[in-house]
Amino acid sequence: LPTTEALGILPIPLDIRATSGMAEFNPNLDQKHRHHYLAGMQGTRKAILPVHTPAEHDLFHTLMKSDPAFTSRSAGLNWKLCIKVWNKHADSRKDIYYKLVEQLKTYYLEWMTNLNVKQSLSLSSGLRHPVNLAIRDPARSTLAPPVPVRPLTSPAVTKGFNLPEPRVDAAQLPQDESTPPSMSYSASDIAPPPQTPGFPSQSAITAQVVQNPRNVGLAKSVARKRVAAEMEWSRPQKKQRQARTCRKCKQPQCPGRQSVRNCRNPCQDCRKVNCRGRNPHKPDKKCDVAWD
């Protein structure tokens, strides 16, 4: 539904507008001003914006140098008077906008920070000048080692490709309807021809393989064998479990492999029949030290 409620734009109360020296918005006269919609929602003749234009920066610097309301450093700035002076300039200049006291205070803190930085640089210029001259001295480059000049050449591959491969006997491969069992082919029959200047394109290799029907059948057989080998290699191998033995006598056929109480043989370490054997949590230690 249509609504006249505005979100995020608050109208300026009458008391603040009066103490700040702002004129009321007149829709018949102020429609041609820049940001007139914002000014109309705020209820002021000109929009209230932070200090942001170059003209406003210059005006603030000028007021800090010459205007009495801005130059009172001993008692501090009289912000009520400063805001009236600023808004008076805004009524007469096109590129100056209305301000609130909080906006002038914010820019004043930024201006004081920049002023302190400039003063620090000015006071330390005498100490920084010889350091800057030493750092930027062109004679320092004479001590640098020379850089060898090498002509730019394009990389050329001269070896590592088209290596000879062992012959593949078709009788050892899975038989296919398109591959006669009595014929054998070399892997070079389906490989692309050597390409000396660069790499052969995939389309060229495919076209050469398809031209010969025998190569198609051999390629399928080689591919199936390669896939089967990779699947067999990637399948996890089951570990063989060791035979269970008695922890006392270490005999695989002893009844003590289920429970040491069933063992009637002497201990493998102390040779005593009534020994309880090695500790199952410490199988590498002997019975006389494993239970301590």
CSV table of C-alpha atoms in Angstrom, one decimal:
chain,number,residue,atom,x,y,z
A,1,LEU,CA,0.0,0.0,0.0
A,2,PRO,CA,1.3,3.5,-0.7
A,3,THR,CA,2.6,5.3,2.4
A,4,THR,CA,4.0,8.7,3.3
A,5,GLU,CA,6.3,7.2,5.9
A,6,ALA,CA,10.0,7.8,5.2
A,7,LEU,CA,12.6,5.4,6.6
A,8,GLY,CA,16.1,6.6,7.5
A,9,ILE,CA,15.4,10.3,7.1
A,10,LEU,CA,14.4,12.2,10.2
A,11,PRO,CA,13.0,15.8,10.1
A,12,ILE,CA,15.0,18.4,12.0
A,13,PRO,CA,13.1,19.7,15.0
A,14,LEU,CA,12.2,23.4,15.1
A,15,ASP,CA,14.4,24.3,18.0
A,16,ILE,CA,17.5,22.8,16.5
A,17,ARG,CA,16.7,24.4,13.1
A,18,ALA,CA,16.3,27.8,14.9
A,19,THR,CA,19.5,27.6,17.0
A,20,SER,CA,21.5,26.4,14.0
A,21,GLY,CA,20.4,29.2,11.7
A,22,MET,CA,18.6,27.0,9.1
A,23,ALA,CA,15.8,28.3,6.9
A,24,GLU,CA,12.6,26.2,6.4
A,25,PHE,CA,12.1,24.3,3.2
A,26,ASN,CA,9.8,26.0,0.7
A,27,PRO,CA,8.6,23.7,-2.0
A,28,ASN,CA,7.8,26.6,-4.3
A,29,LEU,CA,11.4,28.1,-4.1
A,30,ASP,CA,13.7,25.2,-3.2
A,31,GLN,CA,12.8,22.6,-5.8
A,32,LYS,CA,15.7,23.6,-8.0
A,33,HIS,CA,18.3,23.1,-5.3
A,34,ARG,CA,20.5,20.0,-5.5
A,35,HIS,CA,19.4,17.2,-3.1
A,36,HIS,CA,16.0,18.9,-2.8
A,37,TYR,CA,14.2,15.7,-2.0
A,38,LEU,CA,16.5,15.1,1.0
A,39,ALA,CA,16.1,18.8,2.1
A,40,GLY,CA,12.3,18.5,1.8
A,41,MET,CA,12.3,15.3,4.0
A,42,GLN,CA,14.6,17.1,6.6
A,43,GLY,CA,12.4,20.3,6.5
A,44,THR,CA,15.3,22.6,5.7
A,45,ARG,CA,16.1,24.9,2.8
A,46,LYS,CA,19.2,23.0,1.8
A,47,ALA,CA,20.2,19.4,2.6
A,48,ILE,CA,22.1,18.6,5.7
A,49,LEU,CA,25.2,16.7,4.7
A,50,PRO,CA,28.7,16.0,6.2
A,51,VAL,CA,31.7,18.1,5.1
A,52,HIS,CA,32.6,16.4,1.8
A,53,THR,CA,32.9,18.8,-1.1
A,54,PRO,CA,36.2,20.7,-2.0
A,55,ALA,CA,34.5,24.0,-1.5
A,56,GLU,CA,33.5,23.0,2.0
A,57,HIS,CA,37.0,21.9,2.8
A,58,ASP,CA,38.3,25.3,1.7
A,59,LEU,CA,35.7,27.2,3.6
A,60,PHE,CA,36.5,25.3,6.8
A,61,HIS,CA,40.2,26.1,6.5
A,62,THR,CA,39.4,29.7,5.8
A,63,LEU,CA,37.2,30.0,8.8
A,64,MET,CA,39.8,28.4,11.0
A,65,LYS,CA,42.3,31.1,10.0
A,66,SER,CA,40.1,34.2,10.0
A,67,ASP,CA,36.7,33.9,11.6
A,68,PRO,CA,36.6,34.8,15.4
A,69,ALA,CA,34.1,32.0,16.1
A,70,PHE,CA,36.7,29.4,14.9
A,71,THR,CA,39.9,31.0,16.1
A,72,SER,CA,39.2,31.1,19.8
A,73,ARG,CA,41.7,28.4,20.9
A,74,SER,CA,42.0,29.4,24.6
A,75,ALA,CA,38.4,28.9,25.6
A,76,GLY,CA,37.7,26.4,22.8
A,77,LEU,CA,35.4,26.7,19.8
A,78,ASN,CA,32.0,28.2,20.3
A,79,TRP,CA,30.1,25.6,18.4
A,80,LYS,CA,26.7,27.3,18.6
A,81,LEU,CA,28.2,30.4,17.0
A,82,CYS,CA,30.3,28.3,14.5
A,83,ILE,CA,27.3,26.5,13.2
A,84,LYS,CA,25.4,29.7,12.6
A,85,VAL,CA,28.4,31.2,10.7
A,86,TRP,CA,28.6,28.0,8.6
A,87,ASN,CA,25.0,27.9,7.7
A,88,LYS,CA,25.0,31.6,6.8
A,89,HIS,CA,27.6,30.8,4.2
A,90,ALA,CA,25.5,27.8,3.0
A,91,ASP,CA,22.5,30.2,2.4
A,92,SER,CA,24.6,32.3,0.0
A,93,ARG,CA,26.8,29.7,-1.7
A,94,LYS,CA,25.6,27.0,-4.0
A,95,ASP,CA,28.2,24.3,-3.2
A,96,ILE,CA,27.9,24.7,0.6
A,97,TYR,CA,25.3,22.6,2.5
A,98,TYR,CA,23.8,22.9,6.0
A,99,LYS,CA,25.6,21.3,8.9
A,100,LEU,CA,24.8,20.2,12.4
A,101,VAL,CA,27.1,20.7,15.4
A,102,GLU,CA,28.0,17.0,15.4
A,103,GLN,CA,29.1,17.1,11.8
A,104,LEU,CA,31.4,20.1,12.3
A,105,LYS,CA,32.9,18.5,15.4
A,106,THR,CA,33.7,15.3,13.5
A,107,TYR,CA,35.4,17.1,10.7
A,108,TYR,CA,37.3,19.3,13.3
A,109,LEU,CA,38.8,16.2,14.9
A,110,GLU,CA,39.9,15.0,11.5
A,111,TRP,CA,41.4,18.4,10.6
A,112,MET,CA,43.3,18.5,13.9
A,113,THR,CA,44.8,15.1,13.2
A,114,ASN,CA,46.0,16.1,9.8
A,115,LEU,CA,47.4,19.3,11.2
A,116,ASN,CA,49.4,17.4,13.8
A,117,VAL,CA,50.8,15.1,11.2
A,118,LYS,CA,51.9,18.1,9.1
A,119,GLN,CA,53.5,19.8,12.1
A,120,SER,CA,55.4,16.6,13.0
A,121,LEU,CA,56.7,16.3,9.4
A,122,SER,CA,57.7,20.0,9.4
A,123,LEU,CA,59.6,19.7,12.7
A,124,SER,CA,61.5,16.6,11.6
A,125,SER,CA,62.3,17.7,8.1
A,126,GLY,CA,65.8,18.7,9.0
A,127,LEU,CA,66.5,15.2,10.4
A,128,ARG,CA,64.8,13.4,7.6
A,129,HIS,CA,66.4,15.3,4.7
A,130,PRO,CA,69.9,13.8,4.9
A,131,VAL,CA,68.4,10.3,5.3
A,132,ASN,CA,66.2,10.8,2.2
A,133,LEU,CA,69.2,12.0,0.2
A,134,ALA,CA,71.2,8.9,1.2
A,135,ILE,CA,68.4,6.5,0.4
A,136,ARG,CA,67.7,8.1,-3.0
A,137,ASP,CA,71.3,8.6,-3.9
A,138,PRO,CA,71.8,7.4,-7.6
A,139,ALA,CA,75.4,6.4,-6.8
A,140,ARG,CA,74.1,3.4,-4.7
A,141,SER,CA,73.1,1.6,-7.9
A,142,THR,CA,76.8,1.4,-9.0
A,143,LEU,CA,77.5,-1.0,-6.2
A,144,ALA,CA,74.8,-3.4,-7.3
A,145,PRO,CA,76.1,-6.5,-9.2
A,146,PRO,CA,75.5,-6.5,-12.9
A,147,VAL,CA,72.5,-8.4,-14.2
A,148,PRO,CA,73.4,-10.7,-17.2
A,149,VAL,CA,71.5,-9.9,-20.3
A,150,ARG,CA,70.0,-12.9,-22.0
A,151,PRO,CA,68.0,-12.8,-25.2
A,152,LEU,CA,64.4,-13.9,-24.9
A,153,THR,CA,63.9,-17.3,-26.6
A,154,SER,CA,60.8,-19.4,-26.9
A,155,PRO,CA,61.0,-22.8,-25.1
A,156,ALA,CA,61.6,-25.7,-27.4
A,157,VAL,CA,61.1,-29.3,-26.4
A,158,THR,CA,63.7,-31.6,-28.0
A,159,LYS,CA,63.3,-34.8,-26.0
A,160,GLY,CA,60.9,-36.7,-23.8
A,161,PHE,CA,58.1,-37.4,-26.3
A,162,ASN,CA,57.3,-40.2,-28.8
A,163,LEU,CA,59.3,-42.8,-26.9
A,164,PRO,CA,59.3,-46.3,-28.4
A,165,GLU,CA,56.8,-48.6,-26.7
A,166,PRO,CA,56.9,-52.5,-26.4
A,167,ARG,CA,54.8,-54.4,-28.9
A,168,VAL,CA,51.4,-55.6,-27.7
A,169,ASP,CA,50.3,-59.0,-28.8
A,170,ALA,CA,46.6,-59.1,-29.6
A,171,ALA,CA,46.4,-62.8,-28.4
A,172,GLN,CA,47.2,-61.7,-24.9
A,173,LEU,CA,44.4,-59.1,-24.8
A,174,PRO,CA,40.6,-59.7,-24.4
A,175,GLN,CA,39.2,-60.7,-27.7
A,176,ASP,CA,36.8,-58.3,-29.5
A,177,GLU,CA,34.6,-58.8,-32.5
A,178,SER,CA,36.5,-56.2,-34.4
A,179,THR,CA,39.9,-57.6,-33.6
A,180,PRO,CA,40.9,-60.9,-35.4
A,181,PRO,CA,42.7,-63.3,-33.0
A,182,SER,CA,45.5,-64.2,-35.5
A,183,MET,CA,46.7,-60.6,-36.0
A,184,SER,CA,49.1,-58.7,-33.7
A,185,TYR,CA,49.7,-55.0,-33.7
A,186,SER,CA,52.2,-52.6,-32.2
A,187,ALA,CA,51.3,-49.9,-29.8
A,188,SER,CA,52.8,-47.5,-32.4
A,189,ASP,CA,50.0,-48.4,-34.8
A,190,ILE,CA,47.5,-46.4,-32.8
A,191,ALA,CA,49.9,-43.7,-31.6
A,192,PRO,CA,50.0,-40.4,-33.4
A,193,PRO,CA,52.9,-39.7,-35.7
A,194,PRO,CA,55.8,-37.6,-34.3
A,195,GLN,CA,55.2,-33.9,-34.1
A,196,THR,CA,58.5,-32.1,-34.1
A,197,PRO,CA,57.4,-28.4,-33.8
A,198,GLY,CA,54.9,-28.9,-31.0
A,199,PHE,CA,52.3,-31.1,-29.5
A,200,PRO,CA,49.7,-32.9,-31.7
A,201,SER,CA,46.1,-31.9,-31.2
A,202,GLN,CA,43.6,-34.3,-29.8
A,203,SER,CA,41.4,-34.0,-32.8
A,204,ALA,CA,44.3,-35.0,-35.1
A,205,ILE,CA,45.0,-38.1,-33.0
A,206,THR,CA,41.4,-39.2,-33.0
A,207,ALA,CA,41.1,-38.8,-36.7
A,208,GLN,CA,44.2,-41.0,-37.3
A,209,VAL,CA,42.8,-43.7,-35.0
A,210,VAL,CA,39.4,-43.7,-36.6
A,211,GLN,CA,40.7,-44.0,-40.1
A,212,ASN,CA,41.9,-47.6,-39.5
A,213,PRO,CA,39.1,-50.0,-38.1
A,214,ARG,CA,41.8,-52.3,-36.7
A,215,ASN,CA,43.2,-49.6,-34.6
A,216,VAL,CA,39.7,-48.9,-33.1
A,217,GLY,CA,39.4,-52.5,-31.8
A,218,LEU,CA,42.9,-52.6,-30.5
A,219,ALA,CA,42.4,-49.3,-28.7
A,220,LYS,CA,39.3,-50.6,-27.0
A,221,SER,CA,41.1,-53.7,-25.8
A,222,VAL,CA,44.0,-51.7,-24.5
A,223,ALA,CA,41.7,-49.3,-22.7
A,224,ARG,CA,39.7,-52.2,-21.1
A,225,LYS,CA,42.9,-53.8,-19.9
A,226,ARG,CA,44.2,-50.5,-18.5
A,227,VAL,CA,40.9,-49.8,-16.6
A,228,ALA,CA,40.9,-53.4,-15.2
A,229,ALA,CA,44.5,-53.0,-13.9
A,230,GLU,CA,43.8,-49.7,-12.3
A,231,MET,CA,40.7,-51.0,-10.6
A,232,GLU,CA,42.6,-54.0,-9.3
A,233,TRP,CA,45.4,-51.8,-8.0
A,234,SER,CA,43.0,-49.4,-6.3
A,235,ARG,CA,41.0,-52.1,-4.5
A,236,PRO,CA,42.1,-52.3,-0.8
A,237,GLN,CA,44.0,-55.4,0.1
A,238,LYS,CA,42.8,-57.5,3.1
A,239,LYS,CA,45.4,-58.1,5.7
A,240,GLN,CA,45.9,-61.7,6.7
A,241,ARG,CA,45.2,-62.2,10.4
A,242,GLN,CA,47.8,-64.1,12.4
A,243,ALA,CA,47.0,-67.4,14.0
A,244,ARG,CA,45.9,-67.0,17.6
A,245,THR,CA,48.3,-68.6,20.1
A,246,CYS,CA,48.4,-69.1,23.9
A,247,ARG,CA,49.9,-66.2,25.7
A,248,LYS,CA,51.5,-68.5,28.2
A,249,CYS,CA,53.1,-71.2,26.2
A,250,LYS,CA,52.7,-69.6,22.7
A,251,GLN,CA,51.5,-72.9,21.2
A,252,PRO,CA,48.9,-72.5,18.4
A,253,GLN,CA,47.1,-75.8,19.3
A,254,CYS,CA,47.0,-75.2,23.1
A,255,PRO,CA,43.5,-74.8,24.7
A,256,GLY,CA,44.9,-71.8,26.5
A,257,ARG,CA,44.5,-69.7,23.3
A,258,GLN,CA,40.8,-69.2,24.4
A,259,SER,CA,41.6,-68.8,28.1
A,260,VAL,CA,44.9,-69.0,29.9
A,261,ARG,CA,43.3,-71.1,32.6
A,262,ASN,CA,43.0,-74.0,30.2
A,263,CYS,CA,46.7,-74.1,29.5
A,264,ARG,CA,48.6,-77.0,31.2
A,265,ASN,CA,52.0,-76.3,29.5
A,266,PRO,CA,55.0,-74.5,31.1
A,267,CYS,CA,55.4,-70.8,30.6
A,268,GLN,CA,57.6,-69.8,27.6
A,269,ASP,CA,59.5,-67.3,29.8
A,270,CYS,CA,59.8,-68.7,33.4
A,271,ARG,CA,59.0,-72.4,32.5
A,272,LYS,CA,56.5,-72.5,35.4
A,273,VAL,CA,53.2,-74.4,35.0
A,274,ASN,CA,51.2,-72.1,37.4
A,275,CYS,CA,52.3,-68.9,35.7
A,276,ARG,CA,49.7,-66.7,34.1
A,277,GLY,CA,51.8,-65.9,31.1
A,278,ARG,CA,52.5,-62.6,29.4
A,279,ASN,CA,50.3,-59.5,29.8
A,280,PRO,CA,48.1,-59.2,26.7
A,281,HIS,CA,48.4,-55.4,26.9
A,282,LYS,CA,52.2,-55.7,26.8
A,283,PRO,CA,52.9,-58.7,24.6
A,284,ASP,CA,56.6,-57.8,24.0
A,285,LYS,CA,57.6,-58.0,27.6
A,286,LYS,CA,58.2,-61.2,29.6
A,287,CYS,CA,55.9,-62.4,32.3
A,288,ASP,CA,58.1,-61.3,35.2
A,289,VAL,CA,58.1,-57.6,34.2
A,290,ALA,CA,54.9,-57.3,32.2
A,291,TRP,CA,52.6,-57.3,35.2
A,292,ASP,CA,54.4,-54.7,37.3
